[in-house]
Short mmCIF file of C-alpha atoms in Angstrom, two decimals:
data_model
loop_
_atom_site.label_atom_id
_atom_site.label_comp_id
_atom_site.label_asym_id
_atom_site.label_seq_id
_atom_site.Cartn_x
_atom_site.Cartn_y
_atom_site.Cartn_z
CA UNK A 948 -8.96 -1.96 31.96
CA UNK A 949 -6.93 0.98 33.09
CA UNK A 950 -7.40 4.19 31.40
CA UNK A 951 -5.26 5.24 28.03
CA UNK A 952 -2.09 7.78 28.37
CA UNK A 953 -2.92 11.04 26.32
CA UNK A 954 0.34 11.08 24.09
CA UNK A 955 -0.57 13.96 22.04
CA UNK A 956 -2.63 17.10 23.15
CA UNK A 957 -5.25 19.27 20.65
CA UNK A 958 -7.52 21.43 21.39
CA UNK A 959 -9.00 21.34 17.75
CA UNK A 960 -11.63 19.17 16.68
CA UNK A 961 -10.75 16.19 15.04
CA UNK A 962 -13.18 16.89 11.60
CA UNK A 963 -14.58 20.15 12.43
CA UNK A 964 -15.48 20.40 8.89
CA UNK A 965 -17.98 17.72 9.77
CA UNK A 966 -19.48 19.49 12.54
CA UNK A 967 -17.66 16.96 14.71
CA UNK A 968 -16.57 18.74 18.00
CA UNK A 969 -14.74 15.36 19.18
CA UNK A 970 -10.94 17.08 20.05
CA UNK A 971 -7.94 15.72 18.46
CA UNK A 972 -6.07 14.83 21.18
CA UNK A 973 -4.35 11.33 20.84
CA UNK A 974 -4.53 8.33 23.36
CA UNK A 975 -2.16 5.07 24.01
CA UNK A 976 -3.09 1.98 26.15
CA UNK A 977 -0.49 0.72 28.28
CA UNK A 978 1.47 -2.56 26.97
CA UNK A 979 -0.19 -4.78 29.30
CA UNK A 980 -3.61 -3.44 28.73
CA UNK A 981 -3.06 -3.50 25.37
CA UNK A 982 -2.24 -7.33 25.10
CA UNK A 983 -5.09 -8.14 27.05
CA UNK A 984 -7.57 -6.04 24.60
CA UNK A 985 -5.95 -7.74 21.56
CA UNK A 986 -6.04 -11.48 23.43
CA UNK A 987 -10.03 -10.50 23.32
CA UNK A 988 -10.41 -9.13 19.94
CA UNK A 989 -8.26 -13.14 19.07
CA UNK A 990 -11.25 -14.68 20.50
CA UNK A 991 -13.88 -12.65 18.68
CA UNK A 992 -11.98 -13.22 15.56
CA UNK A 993 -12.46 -16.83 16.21
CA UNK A 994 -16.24 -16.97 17.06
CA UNK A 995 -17.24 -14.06 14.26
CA UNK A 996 -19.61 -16.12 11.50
CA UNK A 997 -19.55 -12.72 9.67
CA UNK A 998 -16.27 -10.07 10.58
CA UNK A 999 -16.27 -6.55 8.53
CA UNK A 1000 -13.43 -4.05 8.01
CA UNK A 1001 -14.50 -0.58 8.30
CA UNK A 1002 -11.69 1.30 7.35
CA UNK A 1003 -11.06 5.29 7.34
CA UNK A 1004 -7.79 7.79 6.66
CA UNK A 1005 -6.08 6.91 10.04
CA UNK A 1006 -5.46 3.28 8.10
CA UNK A 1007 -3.20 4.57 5.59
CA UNK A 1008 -1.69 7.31 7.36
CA UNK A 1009 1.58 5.33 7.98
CA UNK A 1010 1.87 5.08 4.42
CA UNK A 1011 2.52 8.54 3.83
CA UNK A 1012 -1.19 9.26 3.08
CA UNK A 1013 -2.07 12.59 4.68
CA UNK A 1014 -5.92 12.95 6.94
CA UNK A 1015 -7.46 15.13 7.75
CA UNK A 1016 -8.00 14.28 11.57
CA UNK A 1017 -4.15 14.25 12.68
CA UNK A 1018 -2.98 17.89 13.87
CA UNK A 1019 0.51 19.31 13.70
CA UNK A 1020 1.40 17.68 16.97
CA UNK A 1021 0.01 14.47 16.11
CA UNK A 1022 2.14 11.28 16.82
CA UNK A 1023 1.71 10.62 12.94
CA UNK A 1024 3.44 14.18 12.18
CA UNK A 1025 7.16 13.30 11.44
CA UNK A 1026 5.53 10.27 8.51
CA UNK A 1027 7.44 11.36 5.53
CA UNK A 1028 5.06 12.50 3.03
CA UNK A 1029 4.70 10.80 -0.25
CA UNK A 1030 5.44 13.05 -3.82
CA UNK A 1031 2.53 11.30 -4.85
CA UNK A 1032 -0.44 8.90 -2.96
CA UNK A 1033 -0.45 6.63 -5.62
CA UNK A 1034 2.94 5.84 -4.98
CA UNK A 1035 1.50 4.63 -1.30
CA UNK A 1036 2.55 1.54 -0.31
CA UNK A 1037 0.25 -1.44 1.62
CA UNK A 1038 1.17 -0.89 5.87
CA UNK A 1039 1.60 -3.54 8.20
CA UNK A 1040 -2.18 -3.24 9.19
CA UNK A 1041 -3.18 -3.45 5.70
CA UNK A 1042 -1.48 -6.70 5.47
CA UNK A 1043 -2.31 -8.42 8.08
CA UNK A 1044 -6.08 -7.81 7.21
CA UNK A 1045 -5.25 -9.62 3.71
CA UNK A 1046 -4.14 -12.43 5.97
CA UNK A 1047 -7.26 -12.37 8.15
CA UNK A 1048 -9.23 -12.87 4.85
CA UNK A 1049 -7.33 -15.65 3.57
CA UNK A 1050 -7.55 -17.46 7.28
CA UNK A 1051 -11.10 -16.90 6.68
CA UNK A 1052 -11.60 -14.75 9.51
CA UNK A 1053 -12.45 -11.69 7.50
CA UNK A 1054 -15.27 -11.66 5.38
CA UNK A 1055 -15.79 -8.15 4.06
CA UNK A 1056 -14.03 -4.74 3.60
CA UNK A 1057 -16.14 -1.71 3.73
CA UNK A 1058 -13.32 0.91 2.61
CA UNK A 1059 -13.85 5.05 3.05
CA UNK A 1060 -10.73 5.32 1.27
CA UNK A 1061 -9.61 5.93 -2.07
CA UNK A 1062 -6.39 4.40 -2.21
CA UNK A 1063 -6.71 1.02 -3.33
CA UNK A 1064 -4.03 -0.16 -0.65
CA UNK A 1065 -6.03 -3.00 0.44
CA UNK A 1066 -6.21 -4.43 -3.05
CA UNK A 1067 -2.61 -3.47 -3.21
CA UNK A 1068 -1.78 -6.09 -0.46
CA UNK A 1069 -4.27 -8.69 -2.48
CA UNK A 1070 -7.12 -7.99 -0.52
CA UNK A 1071 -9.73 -9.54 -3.16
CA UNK A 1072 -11.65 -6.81 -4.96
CA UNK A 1073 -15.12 -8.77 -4.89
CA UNK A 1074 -14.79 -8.34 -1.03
CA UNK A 1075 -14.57 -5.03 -0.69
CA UNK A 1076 -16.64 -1.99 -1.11
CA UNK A 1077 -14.92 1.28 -1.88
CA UNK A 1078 -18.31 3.21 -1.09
CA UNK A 1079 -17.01 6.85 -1.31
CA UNK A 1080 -15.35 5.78 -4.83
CA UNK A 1081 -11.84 4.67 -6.12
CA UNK A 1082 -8.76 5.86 -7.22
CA UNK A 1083 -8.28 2.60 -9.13
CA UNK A 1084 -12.05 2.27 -10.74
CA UNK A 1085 -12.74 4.79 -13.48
CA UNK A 1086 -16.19 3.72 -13.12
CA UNK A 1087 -16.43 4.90 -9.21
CA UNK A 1088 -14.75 8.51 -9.00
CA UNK A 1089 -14.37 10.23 -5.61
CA UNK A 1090 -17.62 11.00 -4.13
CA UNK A 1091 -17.42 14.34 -2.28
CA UNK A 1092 -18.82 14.83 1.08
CA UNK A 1093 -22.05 16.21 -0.13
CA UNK A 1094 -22.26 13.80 -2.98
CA UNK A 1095 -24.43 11.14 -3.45
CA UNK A 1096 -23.25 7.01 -3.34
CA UNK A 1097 -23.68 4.90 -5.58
CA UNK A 1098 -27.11 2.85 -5.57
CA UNK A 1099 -25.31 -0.72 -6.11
CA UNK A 1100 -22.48 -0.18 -3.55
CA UNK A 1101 -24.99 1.23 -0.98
CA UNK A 1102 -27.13 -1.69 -1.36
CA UNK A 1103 -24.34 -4.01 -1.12
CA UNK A 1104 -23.33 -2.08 2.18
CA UNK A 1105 -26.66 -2.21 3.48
CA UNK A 1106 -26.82 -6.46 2.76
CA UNK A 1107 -23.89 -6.75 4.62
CA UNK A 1108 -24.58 -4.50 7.51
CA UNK A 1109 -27.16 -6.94 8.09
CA UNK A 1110 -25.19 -9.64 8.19
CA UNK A 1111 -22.31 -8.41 9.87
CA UNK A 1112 -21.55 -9.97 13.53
CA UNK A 1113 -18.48 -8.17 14.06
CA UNK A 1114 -17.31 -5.04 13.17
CA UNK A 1115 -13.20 -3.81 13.10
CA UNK A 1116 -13.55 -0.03 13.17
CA UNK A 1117 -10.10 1.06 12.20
CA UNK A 1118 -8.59 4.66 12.15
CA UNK A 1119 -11.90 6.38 11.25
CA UNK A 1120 -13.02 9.59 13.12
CA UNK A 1121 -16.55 7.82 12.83
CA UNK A 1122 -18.35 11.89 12.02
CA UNK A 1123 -21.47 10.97 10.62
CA UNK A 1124 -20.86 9.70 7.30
CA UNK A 1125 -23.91 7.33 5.89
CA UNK A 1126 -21.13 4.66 5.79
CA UNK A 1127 -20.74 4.35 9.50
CA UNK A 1128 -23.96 2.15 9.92
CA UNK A 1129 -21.36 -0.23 9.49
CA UNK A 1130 -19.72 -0.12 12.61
CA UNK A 1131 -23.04 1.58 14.08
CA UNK A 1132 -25.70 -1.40 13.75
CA UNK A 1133 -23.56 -4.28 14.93
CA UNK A 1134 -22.41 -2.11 18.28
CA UNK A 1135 -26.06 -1.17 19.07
CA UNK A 1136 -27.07 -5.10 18.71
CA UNK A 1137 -24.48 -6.42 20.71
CA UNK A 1138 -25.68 -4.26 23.59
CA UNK A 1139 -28.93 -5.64 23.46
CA UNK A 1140 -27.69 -9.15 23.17
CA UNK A 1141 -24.52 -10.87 22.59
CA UNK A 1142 -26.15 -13.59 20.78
CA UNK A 1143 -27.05 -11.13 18.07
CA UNK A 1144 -24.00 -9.88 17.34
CA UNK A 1145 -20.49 -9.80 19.21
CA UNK A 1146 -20.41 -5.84 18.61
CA UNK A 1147 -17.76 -3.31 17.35
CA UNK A 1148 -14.06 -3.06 17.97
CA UNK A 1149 -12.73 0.26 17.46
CA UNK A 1150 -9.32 1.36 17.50
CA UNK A 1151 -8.27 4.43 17.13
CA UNK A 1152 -5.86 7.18 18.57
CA UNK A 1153 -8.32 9.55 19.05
CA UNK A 1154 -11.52 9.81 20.42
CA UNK A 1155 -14.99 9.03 18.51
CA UNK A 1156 -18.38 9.13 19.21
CA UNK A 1157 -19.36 5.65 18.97
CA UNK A 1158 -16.50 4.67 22.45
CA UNK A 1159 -19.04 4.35 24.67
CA UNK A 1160 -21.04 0.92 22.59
CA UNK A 1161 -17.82 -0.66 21.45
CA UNK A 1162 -17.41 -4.07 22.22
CA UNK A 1163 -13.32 -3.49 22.73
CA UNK A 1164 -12.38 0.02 22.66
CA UNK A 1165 -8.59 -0.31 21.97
CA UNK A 1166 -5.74 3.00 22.11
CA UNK A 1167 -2.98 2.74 19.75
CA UNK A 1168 -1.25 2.60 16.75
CA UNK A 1169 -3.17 0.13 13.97
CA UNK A 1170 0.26 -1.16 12.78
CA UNK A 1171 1.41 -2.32 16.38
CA UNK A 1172 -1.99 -3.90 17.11
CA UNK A 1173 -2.20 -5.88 13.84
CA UNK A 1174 0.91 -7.13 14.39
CA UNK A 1175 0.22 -8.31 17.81
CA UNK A 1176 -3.26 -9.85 16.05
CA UNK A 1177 -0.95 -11.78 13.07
CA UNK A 1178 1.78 -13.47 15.90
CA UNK A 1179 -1.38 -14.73 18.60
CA UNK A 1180 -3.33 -16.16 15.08
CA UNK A 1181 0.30 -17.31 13.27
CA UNK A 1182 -0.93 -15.47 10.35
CA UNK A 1183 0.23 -16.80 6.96
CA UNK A 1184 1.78 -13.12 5.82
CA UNK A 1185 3.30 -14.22 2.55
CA UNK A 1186 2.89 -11.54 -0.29
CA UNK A 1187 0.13 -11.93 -2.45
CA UNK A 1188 0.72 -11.37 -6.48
CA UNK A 1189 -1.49 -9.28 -7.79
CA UNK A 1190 0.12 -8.69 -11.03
CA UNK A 1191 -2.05 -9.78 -14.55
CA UNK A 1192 -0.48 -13.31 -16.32
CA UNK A 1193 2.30 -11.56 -18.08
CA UNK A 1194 1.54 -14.50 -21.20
CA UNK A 1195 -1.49 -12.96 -22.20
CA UNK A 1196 0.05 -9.43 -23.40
CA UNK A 1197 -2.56 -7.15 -21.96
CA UNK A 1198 -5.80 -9.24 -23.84
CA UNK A 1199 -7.78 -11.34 -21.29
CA UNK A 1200 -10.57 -13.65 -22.25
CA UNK A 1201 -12.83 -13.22 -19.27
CA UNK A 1202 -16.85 -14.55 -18.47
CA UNK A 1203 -18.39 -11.65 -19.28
CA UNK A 1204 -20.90 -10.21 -21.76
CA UNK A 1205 -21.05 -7.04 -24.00
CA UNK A 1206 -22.67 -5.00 -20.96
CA UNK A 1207 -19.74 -6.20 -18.70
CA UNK A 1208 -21.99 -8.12 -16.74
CA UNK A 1209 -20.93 -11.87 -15.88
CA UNK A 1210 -21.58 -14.18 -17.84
CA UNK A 1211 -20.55 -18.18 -17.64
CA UNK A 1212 -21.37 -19.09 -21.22
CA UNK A 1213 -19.43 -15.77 -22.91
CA UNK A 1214 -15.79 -14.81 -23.74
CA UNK A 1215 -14.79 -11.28 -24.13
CA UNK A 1216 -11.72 -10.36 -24.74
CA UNK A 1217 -11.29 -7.80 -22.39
CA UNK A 1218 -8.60 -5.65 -24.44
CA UNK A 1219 -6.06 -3.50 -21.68
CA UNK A 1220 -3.37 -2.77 -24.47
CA UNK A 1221 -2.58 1.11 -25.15
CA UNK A 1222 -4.79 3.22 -26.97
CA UNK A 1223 -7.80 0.90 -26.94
CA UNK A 1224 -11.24 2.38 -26.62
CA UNK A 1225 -13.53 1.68 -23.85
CA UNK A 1226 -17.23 3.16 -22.73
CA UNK A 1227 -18.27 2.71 -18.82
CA UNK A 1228 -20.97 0.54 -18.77
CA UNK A 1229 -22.64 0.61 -15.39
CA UNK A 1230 -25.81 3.11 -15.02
CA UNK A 1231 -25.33 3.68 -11.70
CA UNK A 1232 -21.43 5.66 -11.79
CA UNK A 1233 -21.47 8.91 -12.42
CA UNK A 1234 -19.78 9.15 -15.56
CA UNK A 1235 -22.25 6.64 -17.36
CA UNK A 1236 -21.76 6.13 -21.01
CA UNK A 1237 -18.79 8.28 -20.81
CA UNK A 1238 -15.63 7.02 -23.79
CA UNK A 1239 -12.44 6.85 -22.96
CA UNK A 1240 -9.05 5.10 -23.76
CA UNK A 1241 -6.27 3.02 -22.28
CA UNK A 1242 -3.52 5.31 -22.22
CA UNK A 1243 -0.45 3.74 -20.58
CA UNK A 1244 0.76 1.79 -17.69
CA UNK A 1245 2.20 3.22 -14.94
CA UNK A 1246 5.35 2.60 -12.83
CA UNK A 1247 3.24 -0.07 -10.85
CA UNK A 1248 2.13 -1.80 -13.49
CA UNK A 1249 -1.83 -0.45 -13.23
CA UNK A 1250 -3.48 1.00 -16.35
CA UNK A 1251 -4.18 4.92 -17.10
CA UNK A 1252 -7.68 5.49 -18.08
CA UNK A 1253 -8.51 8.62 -19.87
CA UNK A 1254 -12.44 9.10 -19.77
CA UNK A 1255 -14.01 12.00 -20.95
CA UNK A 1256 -11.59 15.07 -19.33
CA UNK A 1257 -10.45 12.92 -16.47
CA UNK A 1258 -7.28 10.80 -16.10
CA UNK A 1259 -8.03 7.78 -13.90
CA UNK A 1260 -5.81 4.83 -12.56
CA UNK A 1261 -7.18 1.29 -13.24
CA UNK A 1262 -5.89 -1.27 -10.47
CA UNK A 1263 -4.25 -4.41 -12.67
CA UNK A 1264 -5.55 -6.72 -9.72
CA UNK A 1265 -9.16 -5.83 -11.08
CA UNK A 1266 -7.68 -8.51 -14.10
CA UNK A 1267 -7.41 -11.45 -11.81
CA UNK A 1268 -10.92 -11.01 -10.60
CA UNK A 1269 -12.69 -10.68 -13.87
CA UNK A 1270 -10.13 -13.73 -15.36
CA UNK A 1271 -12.39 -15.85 -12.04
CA UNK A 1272 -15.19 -14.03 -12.44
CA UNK A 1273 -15.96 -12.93 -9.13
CA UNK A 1274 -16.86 -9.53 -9.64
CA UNK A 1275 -20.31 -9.36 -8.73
CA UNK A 1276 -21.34 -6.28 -10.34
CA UNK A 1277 -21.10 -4.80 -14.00
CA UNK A 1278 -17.34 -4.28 -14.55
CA UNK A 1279 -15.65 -1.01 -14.58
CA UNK A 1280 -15.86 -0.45 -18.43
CA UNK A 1281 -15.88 -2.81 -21.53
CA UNK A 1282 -13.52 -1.90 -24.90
CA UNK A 1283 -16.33 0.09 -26.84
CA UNK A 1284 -16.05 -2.54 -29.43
CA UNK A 1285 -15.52 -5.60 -27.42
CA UNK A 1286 -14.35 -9.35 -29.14
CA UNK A 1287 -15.76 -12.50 -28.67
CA UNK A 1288 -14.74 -16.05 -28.82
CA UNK A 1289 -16.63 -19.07 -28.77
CA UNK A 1290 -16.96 -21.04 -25.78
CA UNK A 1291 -15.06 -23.91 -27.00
CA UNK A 1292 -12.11 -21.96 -28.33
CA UNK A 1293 -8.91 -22.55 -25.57
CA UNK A 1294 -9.22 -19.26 -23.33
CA UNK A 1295 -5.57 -18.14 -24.26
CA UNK A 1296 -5.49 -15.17 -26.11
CA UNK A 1297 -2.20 -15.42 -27.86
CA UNK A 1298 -1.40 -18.47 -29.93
CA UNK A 1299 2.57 -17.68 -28.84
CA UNK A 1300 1.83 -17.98 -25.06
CA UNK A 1301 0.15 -21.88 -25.70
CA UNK A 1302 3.86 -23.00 -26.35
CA UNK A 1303 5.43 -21.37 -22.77
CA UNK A 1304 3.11 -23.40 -20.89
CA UNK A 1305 4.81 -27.03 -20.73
CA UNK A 1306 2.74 -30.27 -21.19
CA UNK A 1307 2.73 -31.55 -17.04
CA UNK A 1308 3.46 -29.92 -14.12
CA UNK A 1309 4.89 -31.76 -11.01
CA UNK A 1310 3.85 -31.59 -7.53
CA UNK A 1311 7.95 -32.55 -5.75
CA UNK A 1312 6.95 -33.65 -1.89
CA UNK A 1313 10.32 -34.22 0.33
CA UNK A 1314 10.44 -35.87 3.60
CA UNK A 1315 12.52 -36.21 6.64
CA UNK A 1316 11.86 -37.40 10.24
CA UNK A 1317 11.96 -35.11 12.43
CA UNK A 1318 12.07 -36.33 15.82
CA UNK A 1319 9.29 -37.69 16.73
CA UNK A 1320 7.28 -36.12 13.87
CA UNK A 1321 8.01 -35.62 9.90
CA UNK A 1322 8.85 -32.86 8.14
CA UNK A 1323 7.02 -32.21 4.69
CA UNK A 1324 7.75 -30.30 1.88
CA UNK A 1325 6.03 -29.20 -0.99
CA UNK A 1326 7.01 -27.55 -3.98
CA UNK A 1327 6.64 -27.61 -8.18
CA UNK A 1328 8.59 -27.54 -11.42
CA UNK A 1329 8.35 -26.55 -14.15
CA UNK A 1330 8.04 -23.24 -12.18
CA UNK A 1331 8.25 -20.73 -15.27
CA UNK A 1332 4.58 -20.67 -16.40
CA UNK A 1333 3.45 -20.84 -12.97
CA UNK A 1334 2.02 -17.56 -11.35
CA UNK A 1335 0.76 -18.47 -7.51
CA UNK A 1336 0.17 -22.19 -5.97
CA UNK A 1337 -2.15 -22.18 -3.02
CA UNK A 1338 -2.10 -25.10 -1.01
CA UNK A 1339 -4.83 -26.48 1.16
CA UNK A 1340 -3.55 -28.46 4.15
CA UNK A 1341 -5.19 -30.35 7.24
CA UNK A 1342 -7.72 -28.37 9.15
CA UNK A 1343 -5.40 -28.88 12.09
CA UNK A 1344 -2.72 -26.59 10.16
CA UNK A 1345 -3.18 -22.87 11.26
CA UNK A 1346 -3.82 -21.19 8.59
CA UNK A 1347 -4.93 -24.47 6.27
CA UNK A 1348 -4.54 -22.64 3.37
CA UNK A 1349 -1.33 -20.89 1.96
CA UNK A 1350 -0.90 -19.19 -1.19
CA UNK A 1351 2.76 -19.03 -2.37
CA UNK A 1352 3.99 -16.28 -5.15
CA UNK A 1353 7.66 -17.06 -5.69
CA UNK A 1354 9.17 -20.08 -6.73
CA UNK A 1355 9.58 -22.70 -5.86
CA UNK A 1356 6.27 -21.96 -4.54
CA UNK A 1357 7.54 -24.39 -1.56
CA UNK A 1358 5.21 -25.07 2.03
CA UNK A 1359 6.93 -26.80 4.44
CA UNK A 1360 4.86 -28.26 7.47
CA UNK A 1361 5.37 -30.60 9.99
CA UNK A 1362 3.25 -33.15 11.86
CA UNK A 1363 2.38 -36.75 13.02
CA UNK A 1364 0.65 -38.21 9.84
CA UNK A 1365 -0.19 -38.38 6.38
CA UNK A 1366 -3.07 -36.53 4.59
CA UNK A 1367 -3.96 -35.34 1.28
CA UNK A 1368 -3.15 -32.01 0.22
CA UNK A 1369 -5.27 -29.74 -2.55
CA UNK A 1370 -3.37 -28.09 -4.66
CA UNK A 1371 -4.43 -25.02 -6.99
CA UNK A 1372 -1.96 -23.65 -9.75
CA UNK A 1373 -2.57 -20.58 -11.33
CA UNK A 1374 -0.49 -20.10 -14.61
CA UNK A 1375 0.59 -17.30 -16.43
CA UNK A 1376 -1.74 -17.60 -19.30
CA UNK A 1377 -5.02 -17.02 -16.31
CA UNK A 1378 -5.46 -21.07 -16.37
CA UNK A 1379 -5.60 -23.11 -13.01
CA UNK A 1380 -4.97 -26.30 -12.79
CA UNK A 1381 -6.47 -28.25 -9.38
CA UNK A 1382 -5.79 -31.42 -8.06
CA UNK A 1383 -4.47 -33.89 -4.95
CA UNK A 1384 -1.51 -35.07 -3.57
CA UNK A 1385 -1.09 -37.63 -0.89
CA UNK A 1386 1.49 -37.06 1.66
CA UNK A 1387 3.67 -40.30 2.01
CA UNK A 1388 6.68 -41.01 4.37
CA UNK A 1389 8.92 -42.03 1.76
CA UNK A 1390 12.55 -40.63 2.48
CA UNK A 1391 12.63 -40.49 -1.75
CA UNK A 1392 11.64 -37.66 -3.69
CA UNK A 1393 7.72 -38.13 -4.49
CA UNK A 1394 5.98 -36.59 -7.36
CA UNK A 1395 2.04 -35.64 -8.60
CA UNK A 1396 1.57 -34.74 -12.59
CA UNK A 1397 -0.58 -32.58 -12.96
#
């Protein structure tokens, strides 16, 4: 491959306040080169048995999040700047690696950042590891640079260093940090053999010290190169809802016990109203044992957290994941007094909610010839107490599953023959109903009750 343009000059260092004497000038690839770098990365993507995000500030710098490695005359200069990060919305990038993890060819988010834009996008929490703390997990504040990590998320980094094949370095000035193993350890194996790991992919504007054992080493904007990676992989990008089931009124039974730890057999009712008291619960954050309260929501919907003198932001997408139980750690905090109910009790809060979720729900399948193929569609009703449908196709489908957020929560697809199609309805009230549906070439209207 040719060498990048230089579209930016600096003679400062890029994080000189990490010793790193790496300038900050910016580089481009040219179009062609860059289509044959991301026609590589396609392939990696499809051969990775374990692919890790490594994400730093450069990520969320089209946002309107400020880093510290751009200079004055950096390409990234004329981004308006936000009144306030947490106003931040997802970027392209961001959403396109959401998509990667619901294709299933992402497997784990090691995140430097703060911002919670990942999760934002409905990147799943349990994936990701926000190891220099959270602006959307009162129980991980920001570590500073001299500060120490937290035992359970550097263990958890470690694990999956291990058993990471493939590594997507993305707009990280790669300095030093004890995080960068990450992107370090796969890079380093791959050079001394391919069948140990396919390596590192790093792509940046700027310069970093780890160019030279990158697997791809790719020059340009994250944005234009995840898009290029969503069209060659026909990405499902359809939004993700992150937002709580509106039914249950801020009070979630979830499968956790009294330390916050999970637990199949228990139901706490994990109480997210106002003014509710909570303690954080897990020995290894910083502000152990500390008492707080649920203040308020925000304009986004996610919860203020007072705790001790701090104000924190709680990310509402933390509900789905501890409604599923999939977060494998102790959660954030617990109410200080939590609430129990039995096992056997029905796992909706609110007696009021029971009566907005109707009796059957109906999987509607249309069909129309198409050619020489048939056209499918899929949709249901009763759509008001529905929340997300994902549906899970043939294998041959690219990608075989797709989640849908809006109603008529429709797929359409089309193809040579009949299969049978899994469905999975989340409802407002947390509840999911599963089951099939086989595909039929009927010209009528064909229902499942669910």
């Amino acid at each position: 491959w040719t060498a990048p343009r230089m579209v930016s000059r600096s003679d400062e260092a890029n994080r000189a306040d990490q010793g790193n004497t790496i300038k900050a000038s910016e580089y481009m690839d040219e179009p062609e080169v860059l289509e044959a770098k991301v026609d590589a990365i396609v392939e990696m993507l499809k051969k990775a048995k374990c692919c890790t995000a490594y994400t730093g500030a450069g990520l969320s710098r089209a946002s309107g999040i400020g880093d510290y490695a751009s200079k004055k005359n950096s390409i990234n200069s004329k981004i308006p700047k936000l009144r306030s990060p947490y106003e931040a919305k997802p970027t392209y990038a961001h959403r396109v690696l959401v998509a990667l993890e619901r294709a299933g060819y992402l497997h784990h988010y090691v995140q430097q950042n703060h911002d919670g834009l990942p999760q934002k996008g409905g990147f799943p929490q349990e994936k990701i590891n926000e190891i220099h703390g959270a602006w959307y997990d009162p129980s991980n504040p920001v570590v500073q640079f001299s500060g120490n990590l937290r035992t359970d998320l550097f263990e958890w980094m470690i694990e999956m260093e291990k058993r990471t094949d493939l590594c997507l370095c993305l707009g990280t000035s790669l300095s030093g940090m004890n995080a960068d193993r990450v992107a370090e350890t796969p890079a380093k194996r791959s050079l001394k053999s391919r069948s140990r790991a396919l390596g590192t992919v790093i792509i940046n504007l700027q310069q970093t010290r780890l160019d030279e054992v990158s697997a791809i080493r790719v020059w340009a904007t994250l944005d234009d190169t995840f898009k290029m990676i969503a069209e060659k992989l026909q990405l499902d990008m359809t939004p993700v809802n992150i937002d709580p089931p509106r039914a249950c009124k801020d009070q979630f039974v979830i499968p956790y016990n009294k330390e916050g730890k999970y637990d199949p057999n228990s139901r706490m009712v994990w109480d997210l109203r106002d003014h509710q008291k909570i303690r954080i619960q897990n020995p290894e954050a910083s502000n152990f044992n500390q008492t707080g309260e649920i203040f308020r929501k925000d304009e986004q919907g996610h919860y203020v957290v007072h705790v001790g003198r701090h104000q924190y932001r709680f990310g509402k997408w933390w509900v789905q994941c501890a409604l599923e139980g999939k977060w494998p750690f102790l959660l954030p905090f617990v109410n200080a007094d939590p609430v129990f109910k039995k096992v056997e009790d029905d796992d909706v809060l609110m007696e009021d909610s029971k009566s907005e979720i109707p009796d059957t729900i109906h999987i509607v399948q249309t069909h129309k010839p198409v050619g020489d193929t048939h056209e499918w569609s899929l949709s249901v009703n009763p759509v008001e107490a529905v929340a997300q449908v994902t549906w899970e196709l043939h294998p041959t489908f690219h990608p075989p599953a797709v989640t849908c957020t809006e109603a008529p929560f429709s797929v359409t697809r089309t193809g040579w023959g009949v299969f049978t199609v899994n469905f999975k309805i989340q409802l407002t009230n947390g509840k999911a109903l599963t089951g099939k549906h086989k595909l039929s070439f009927s010209t009528d209207i064909c229902t499942t009750t669910c």
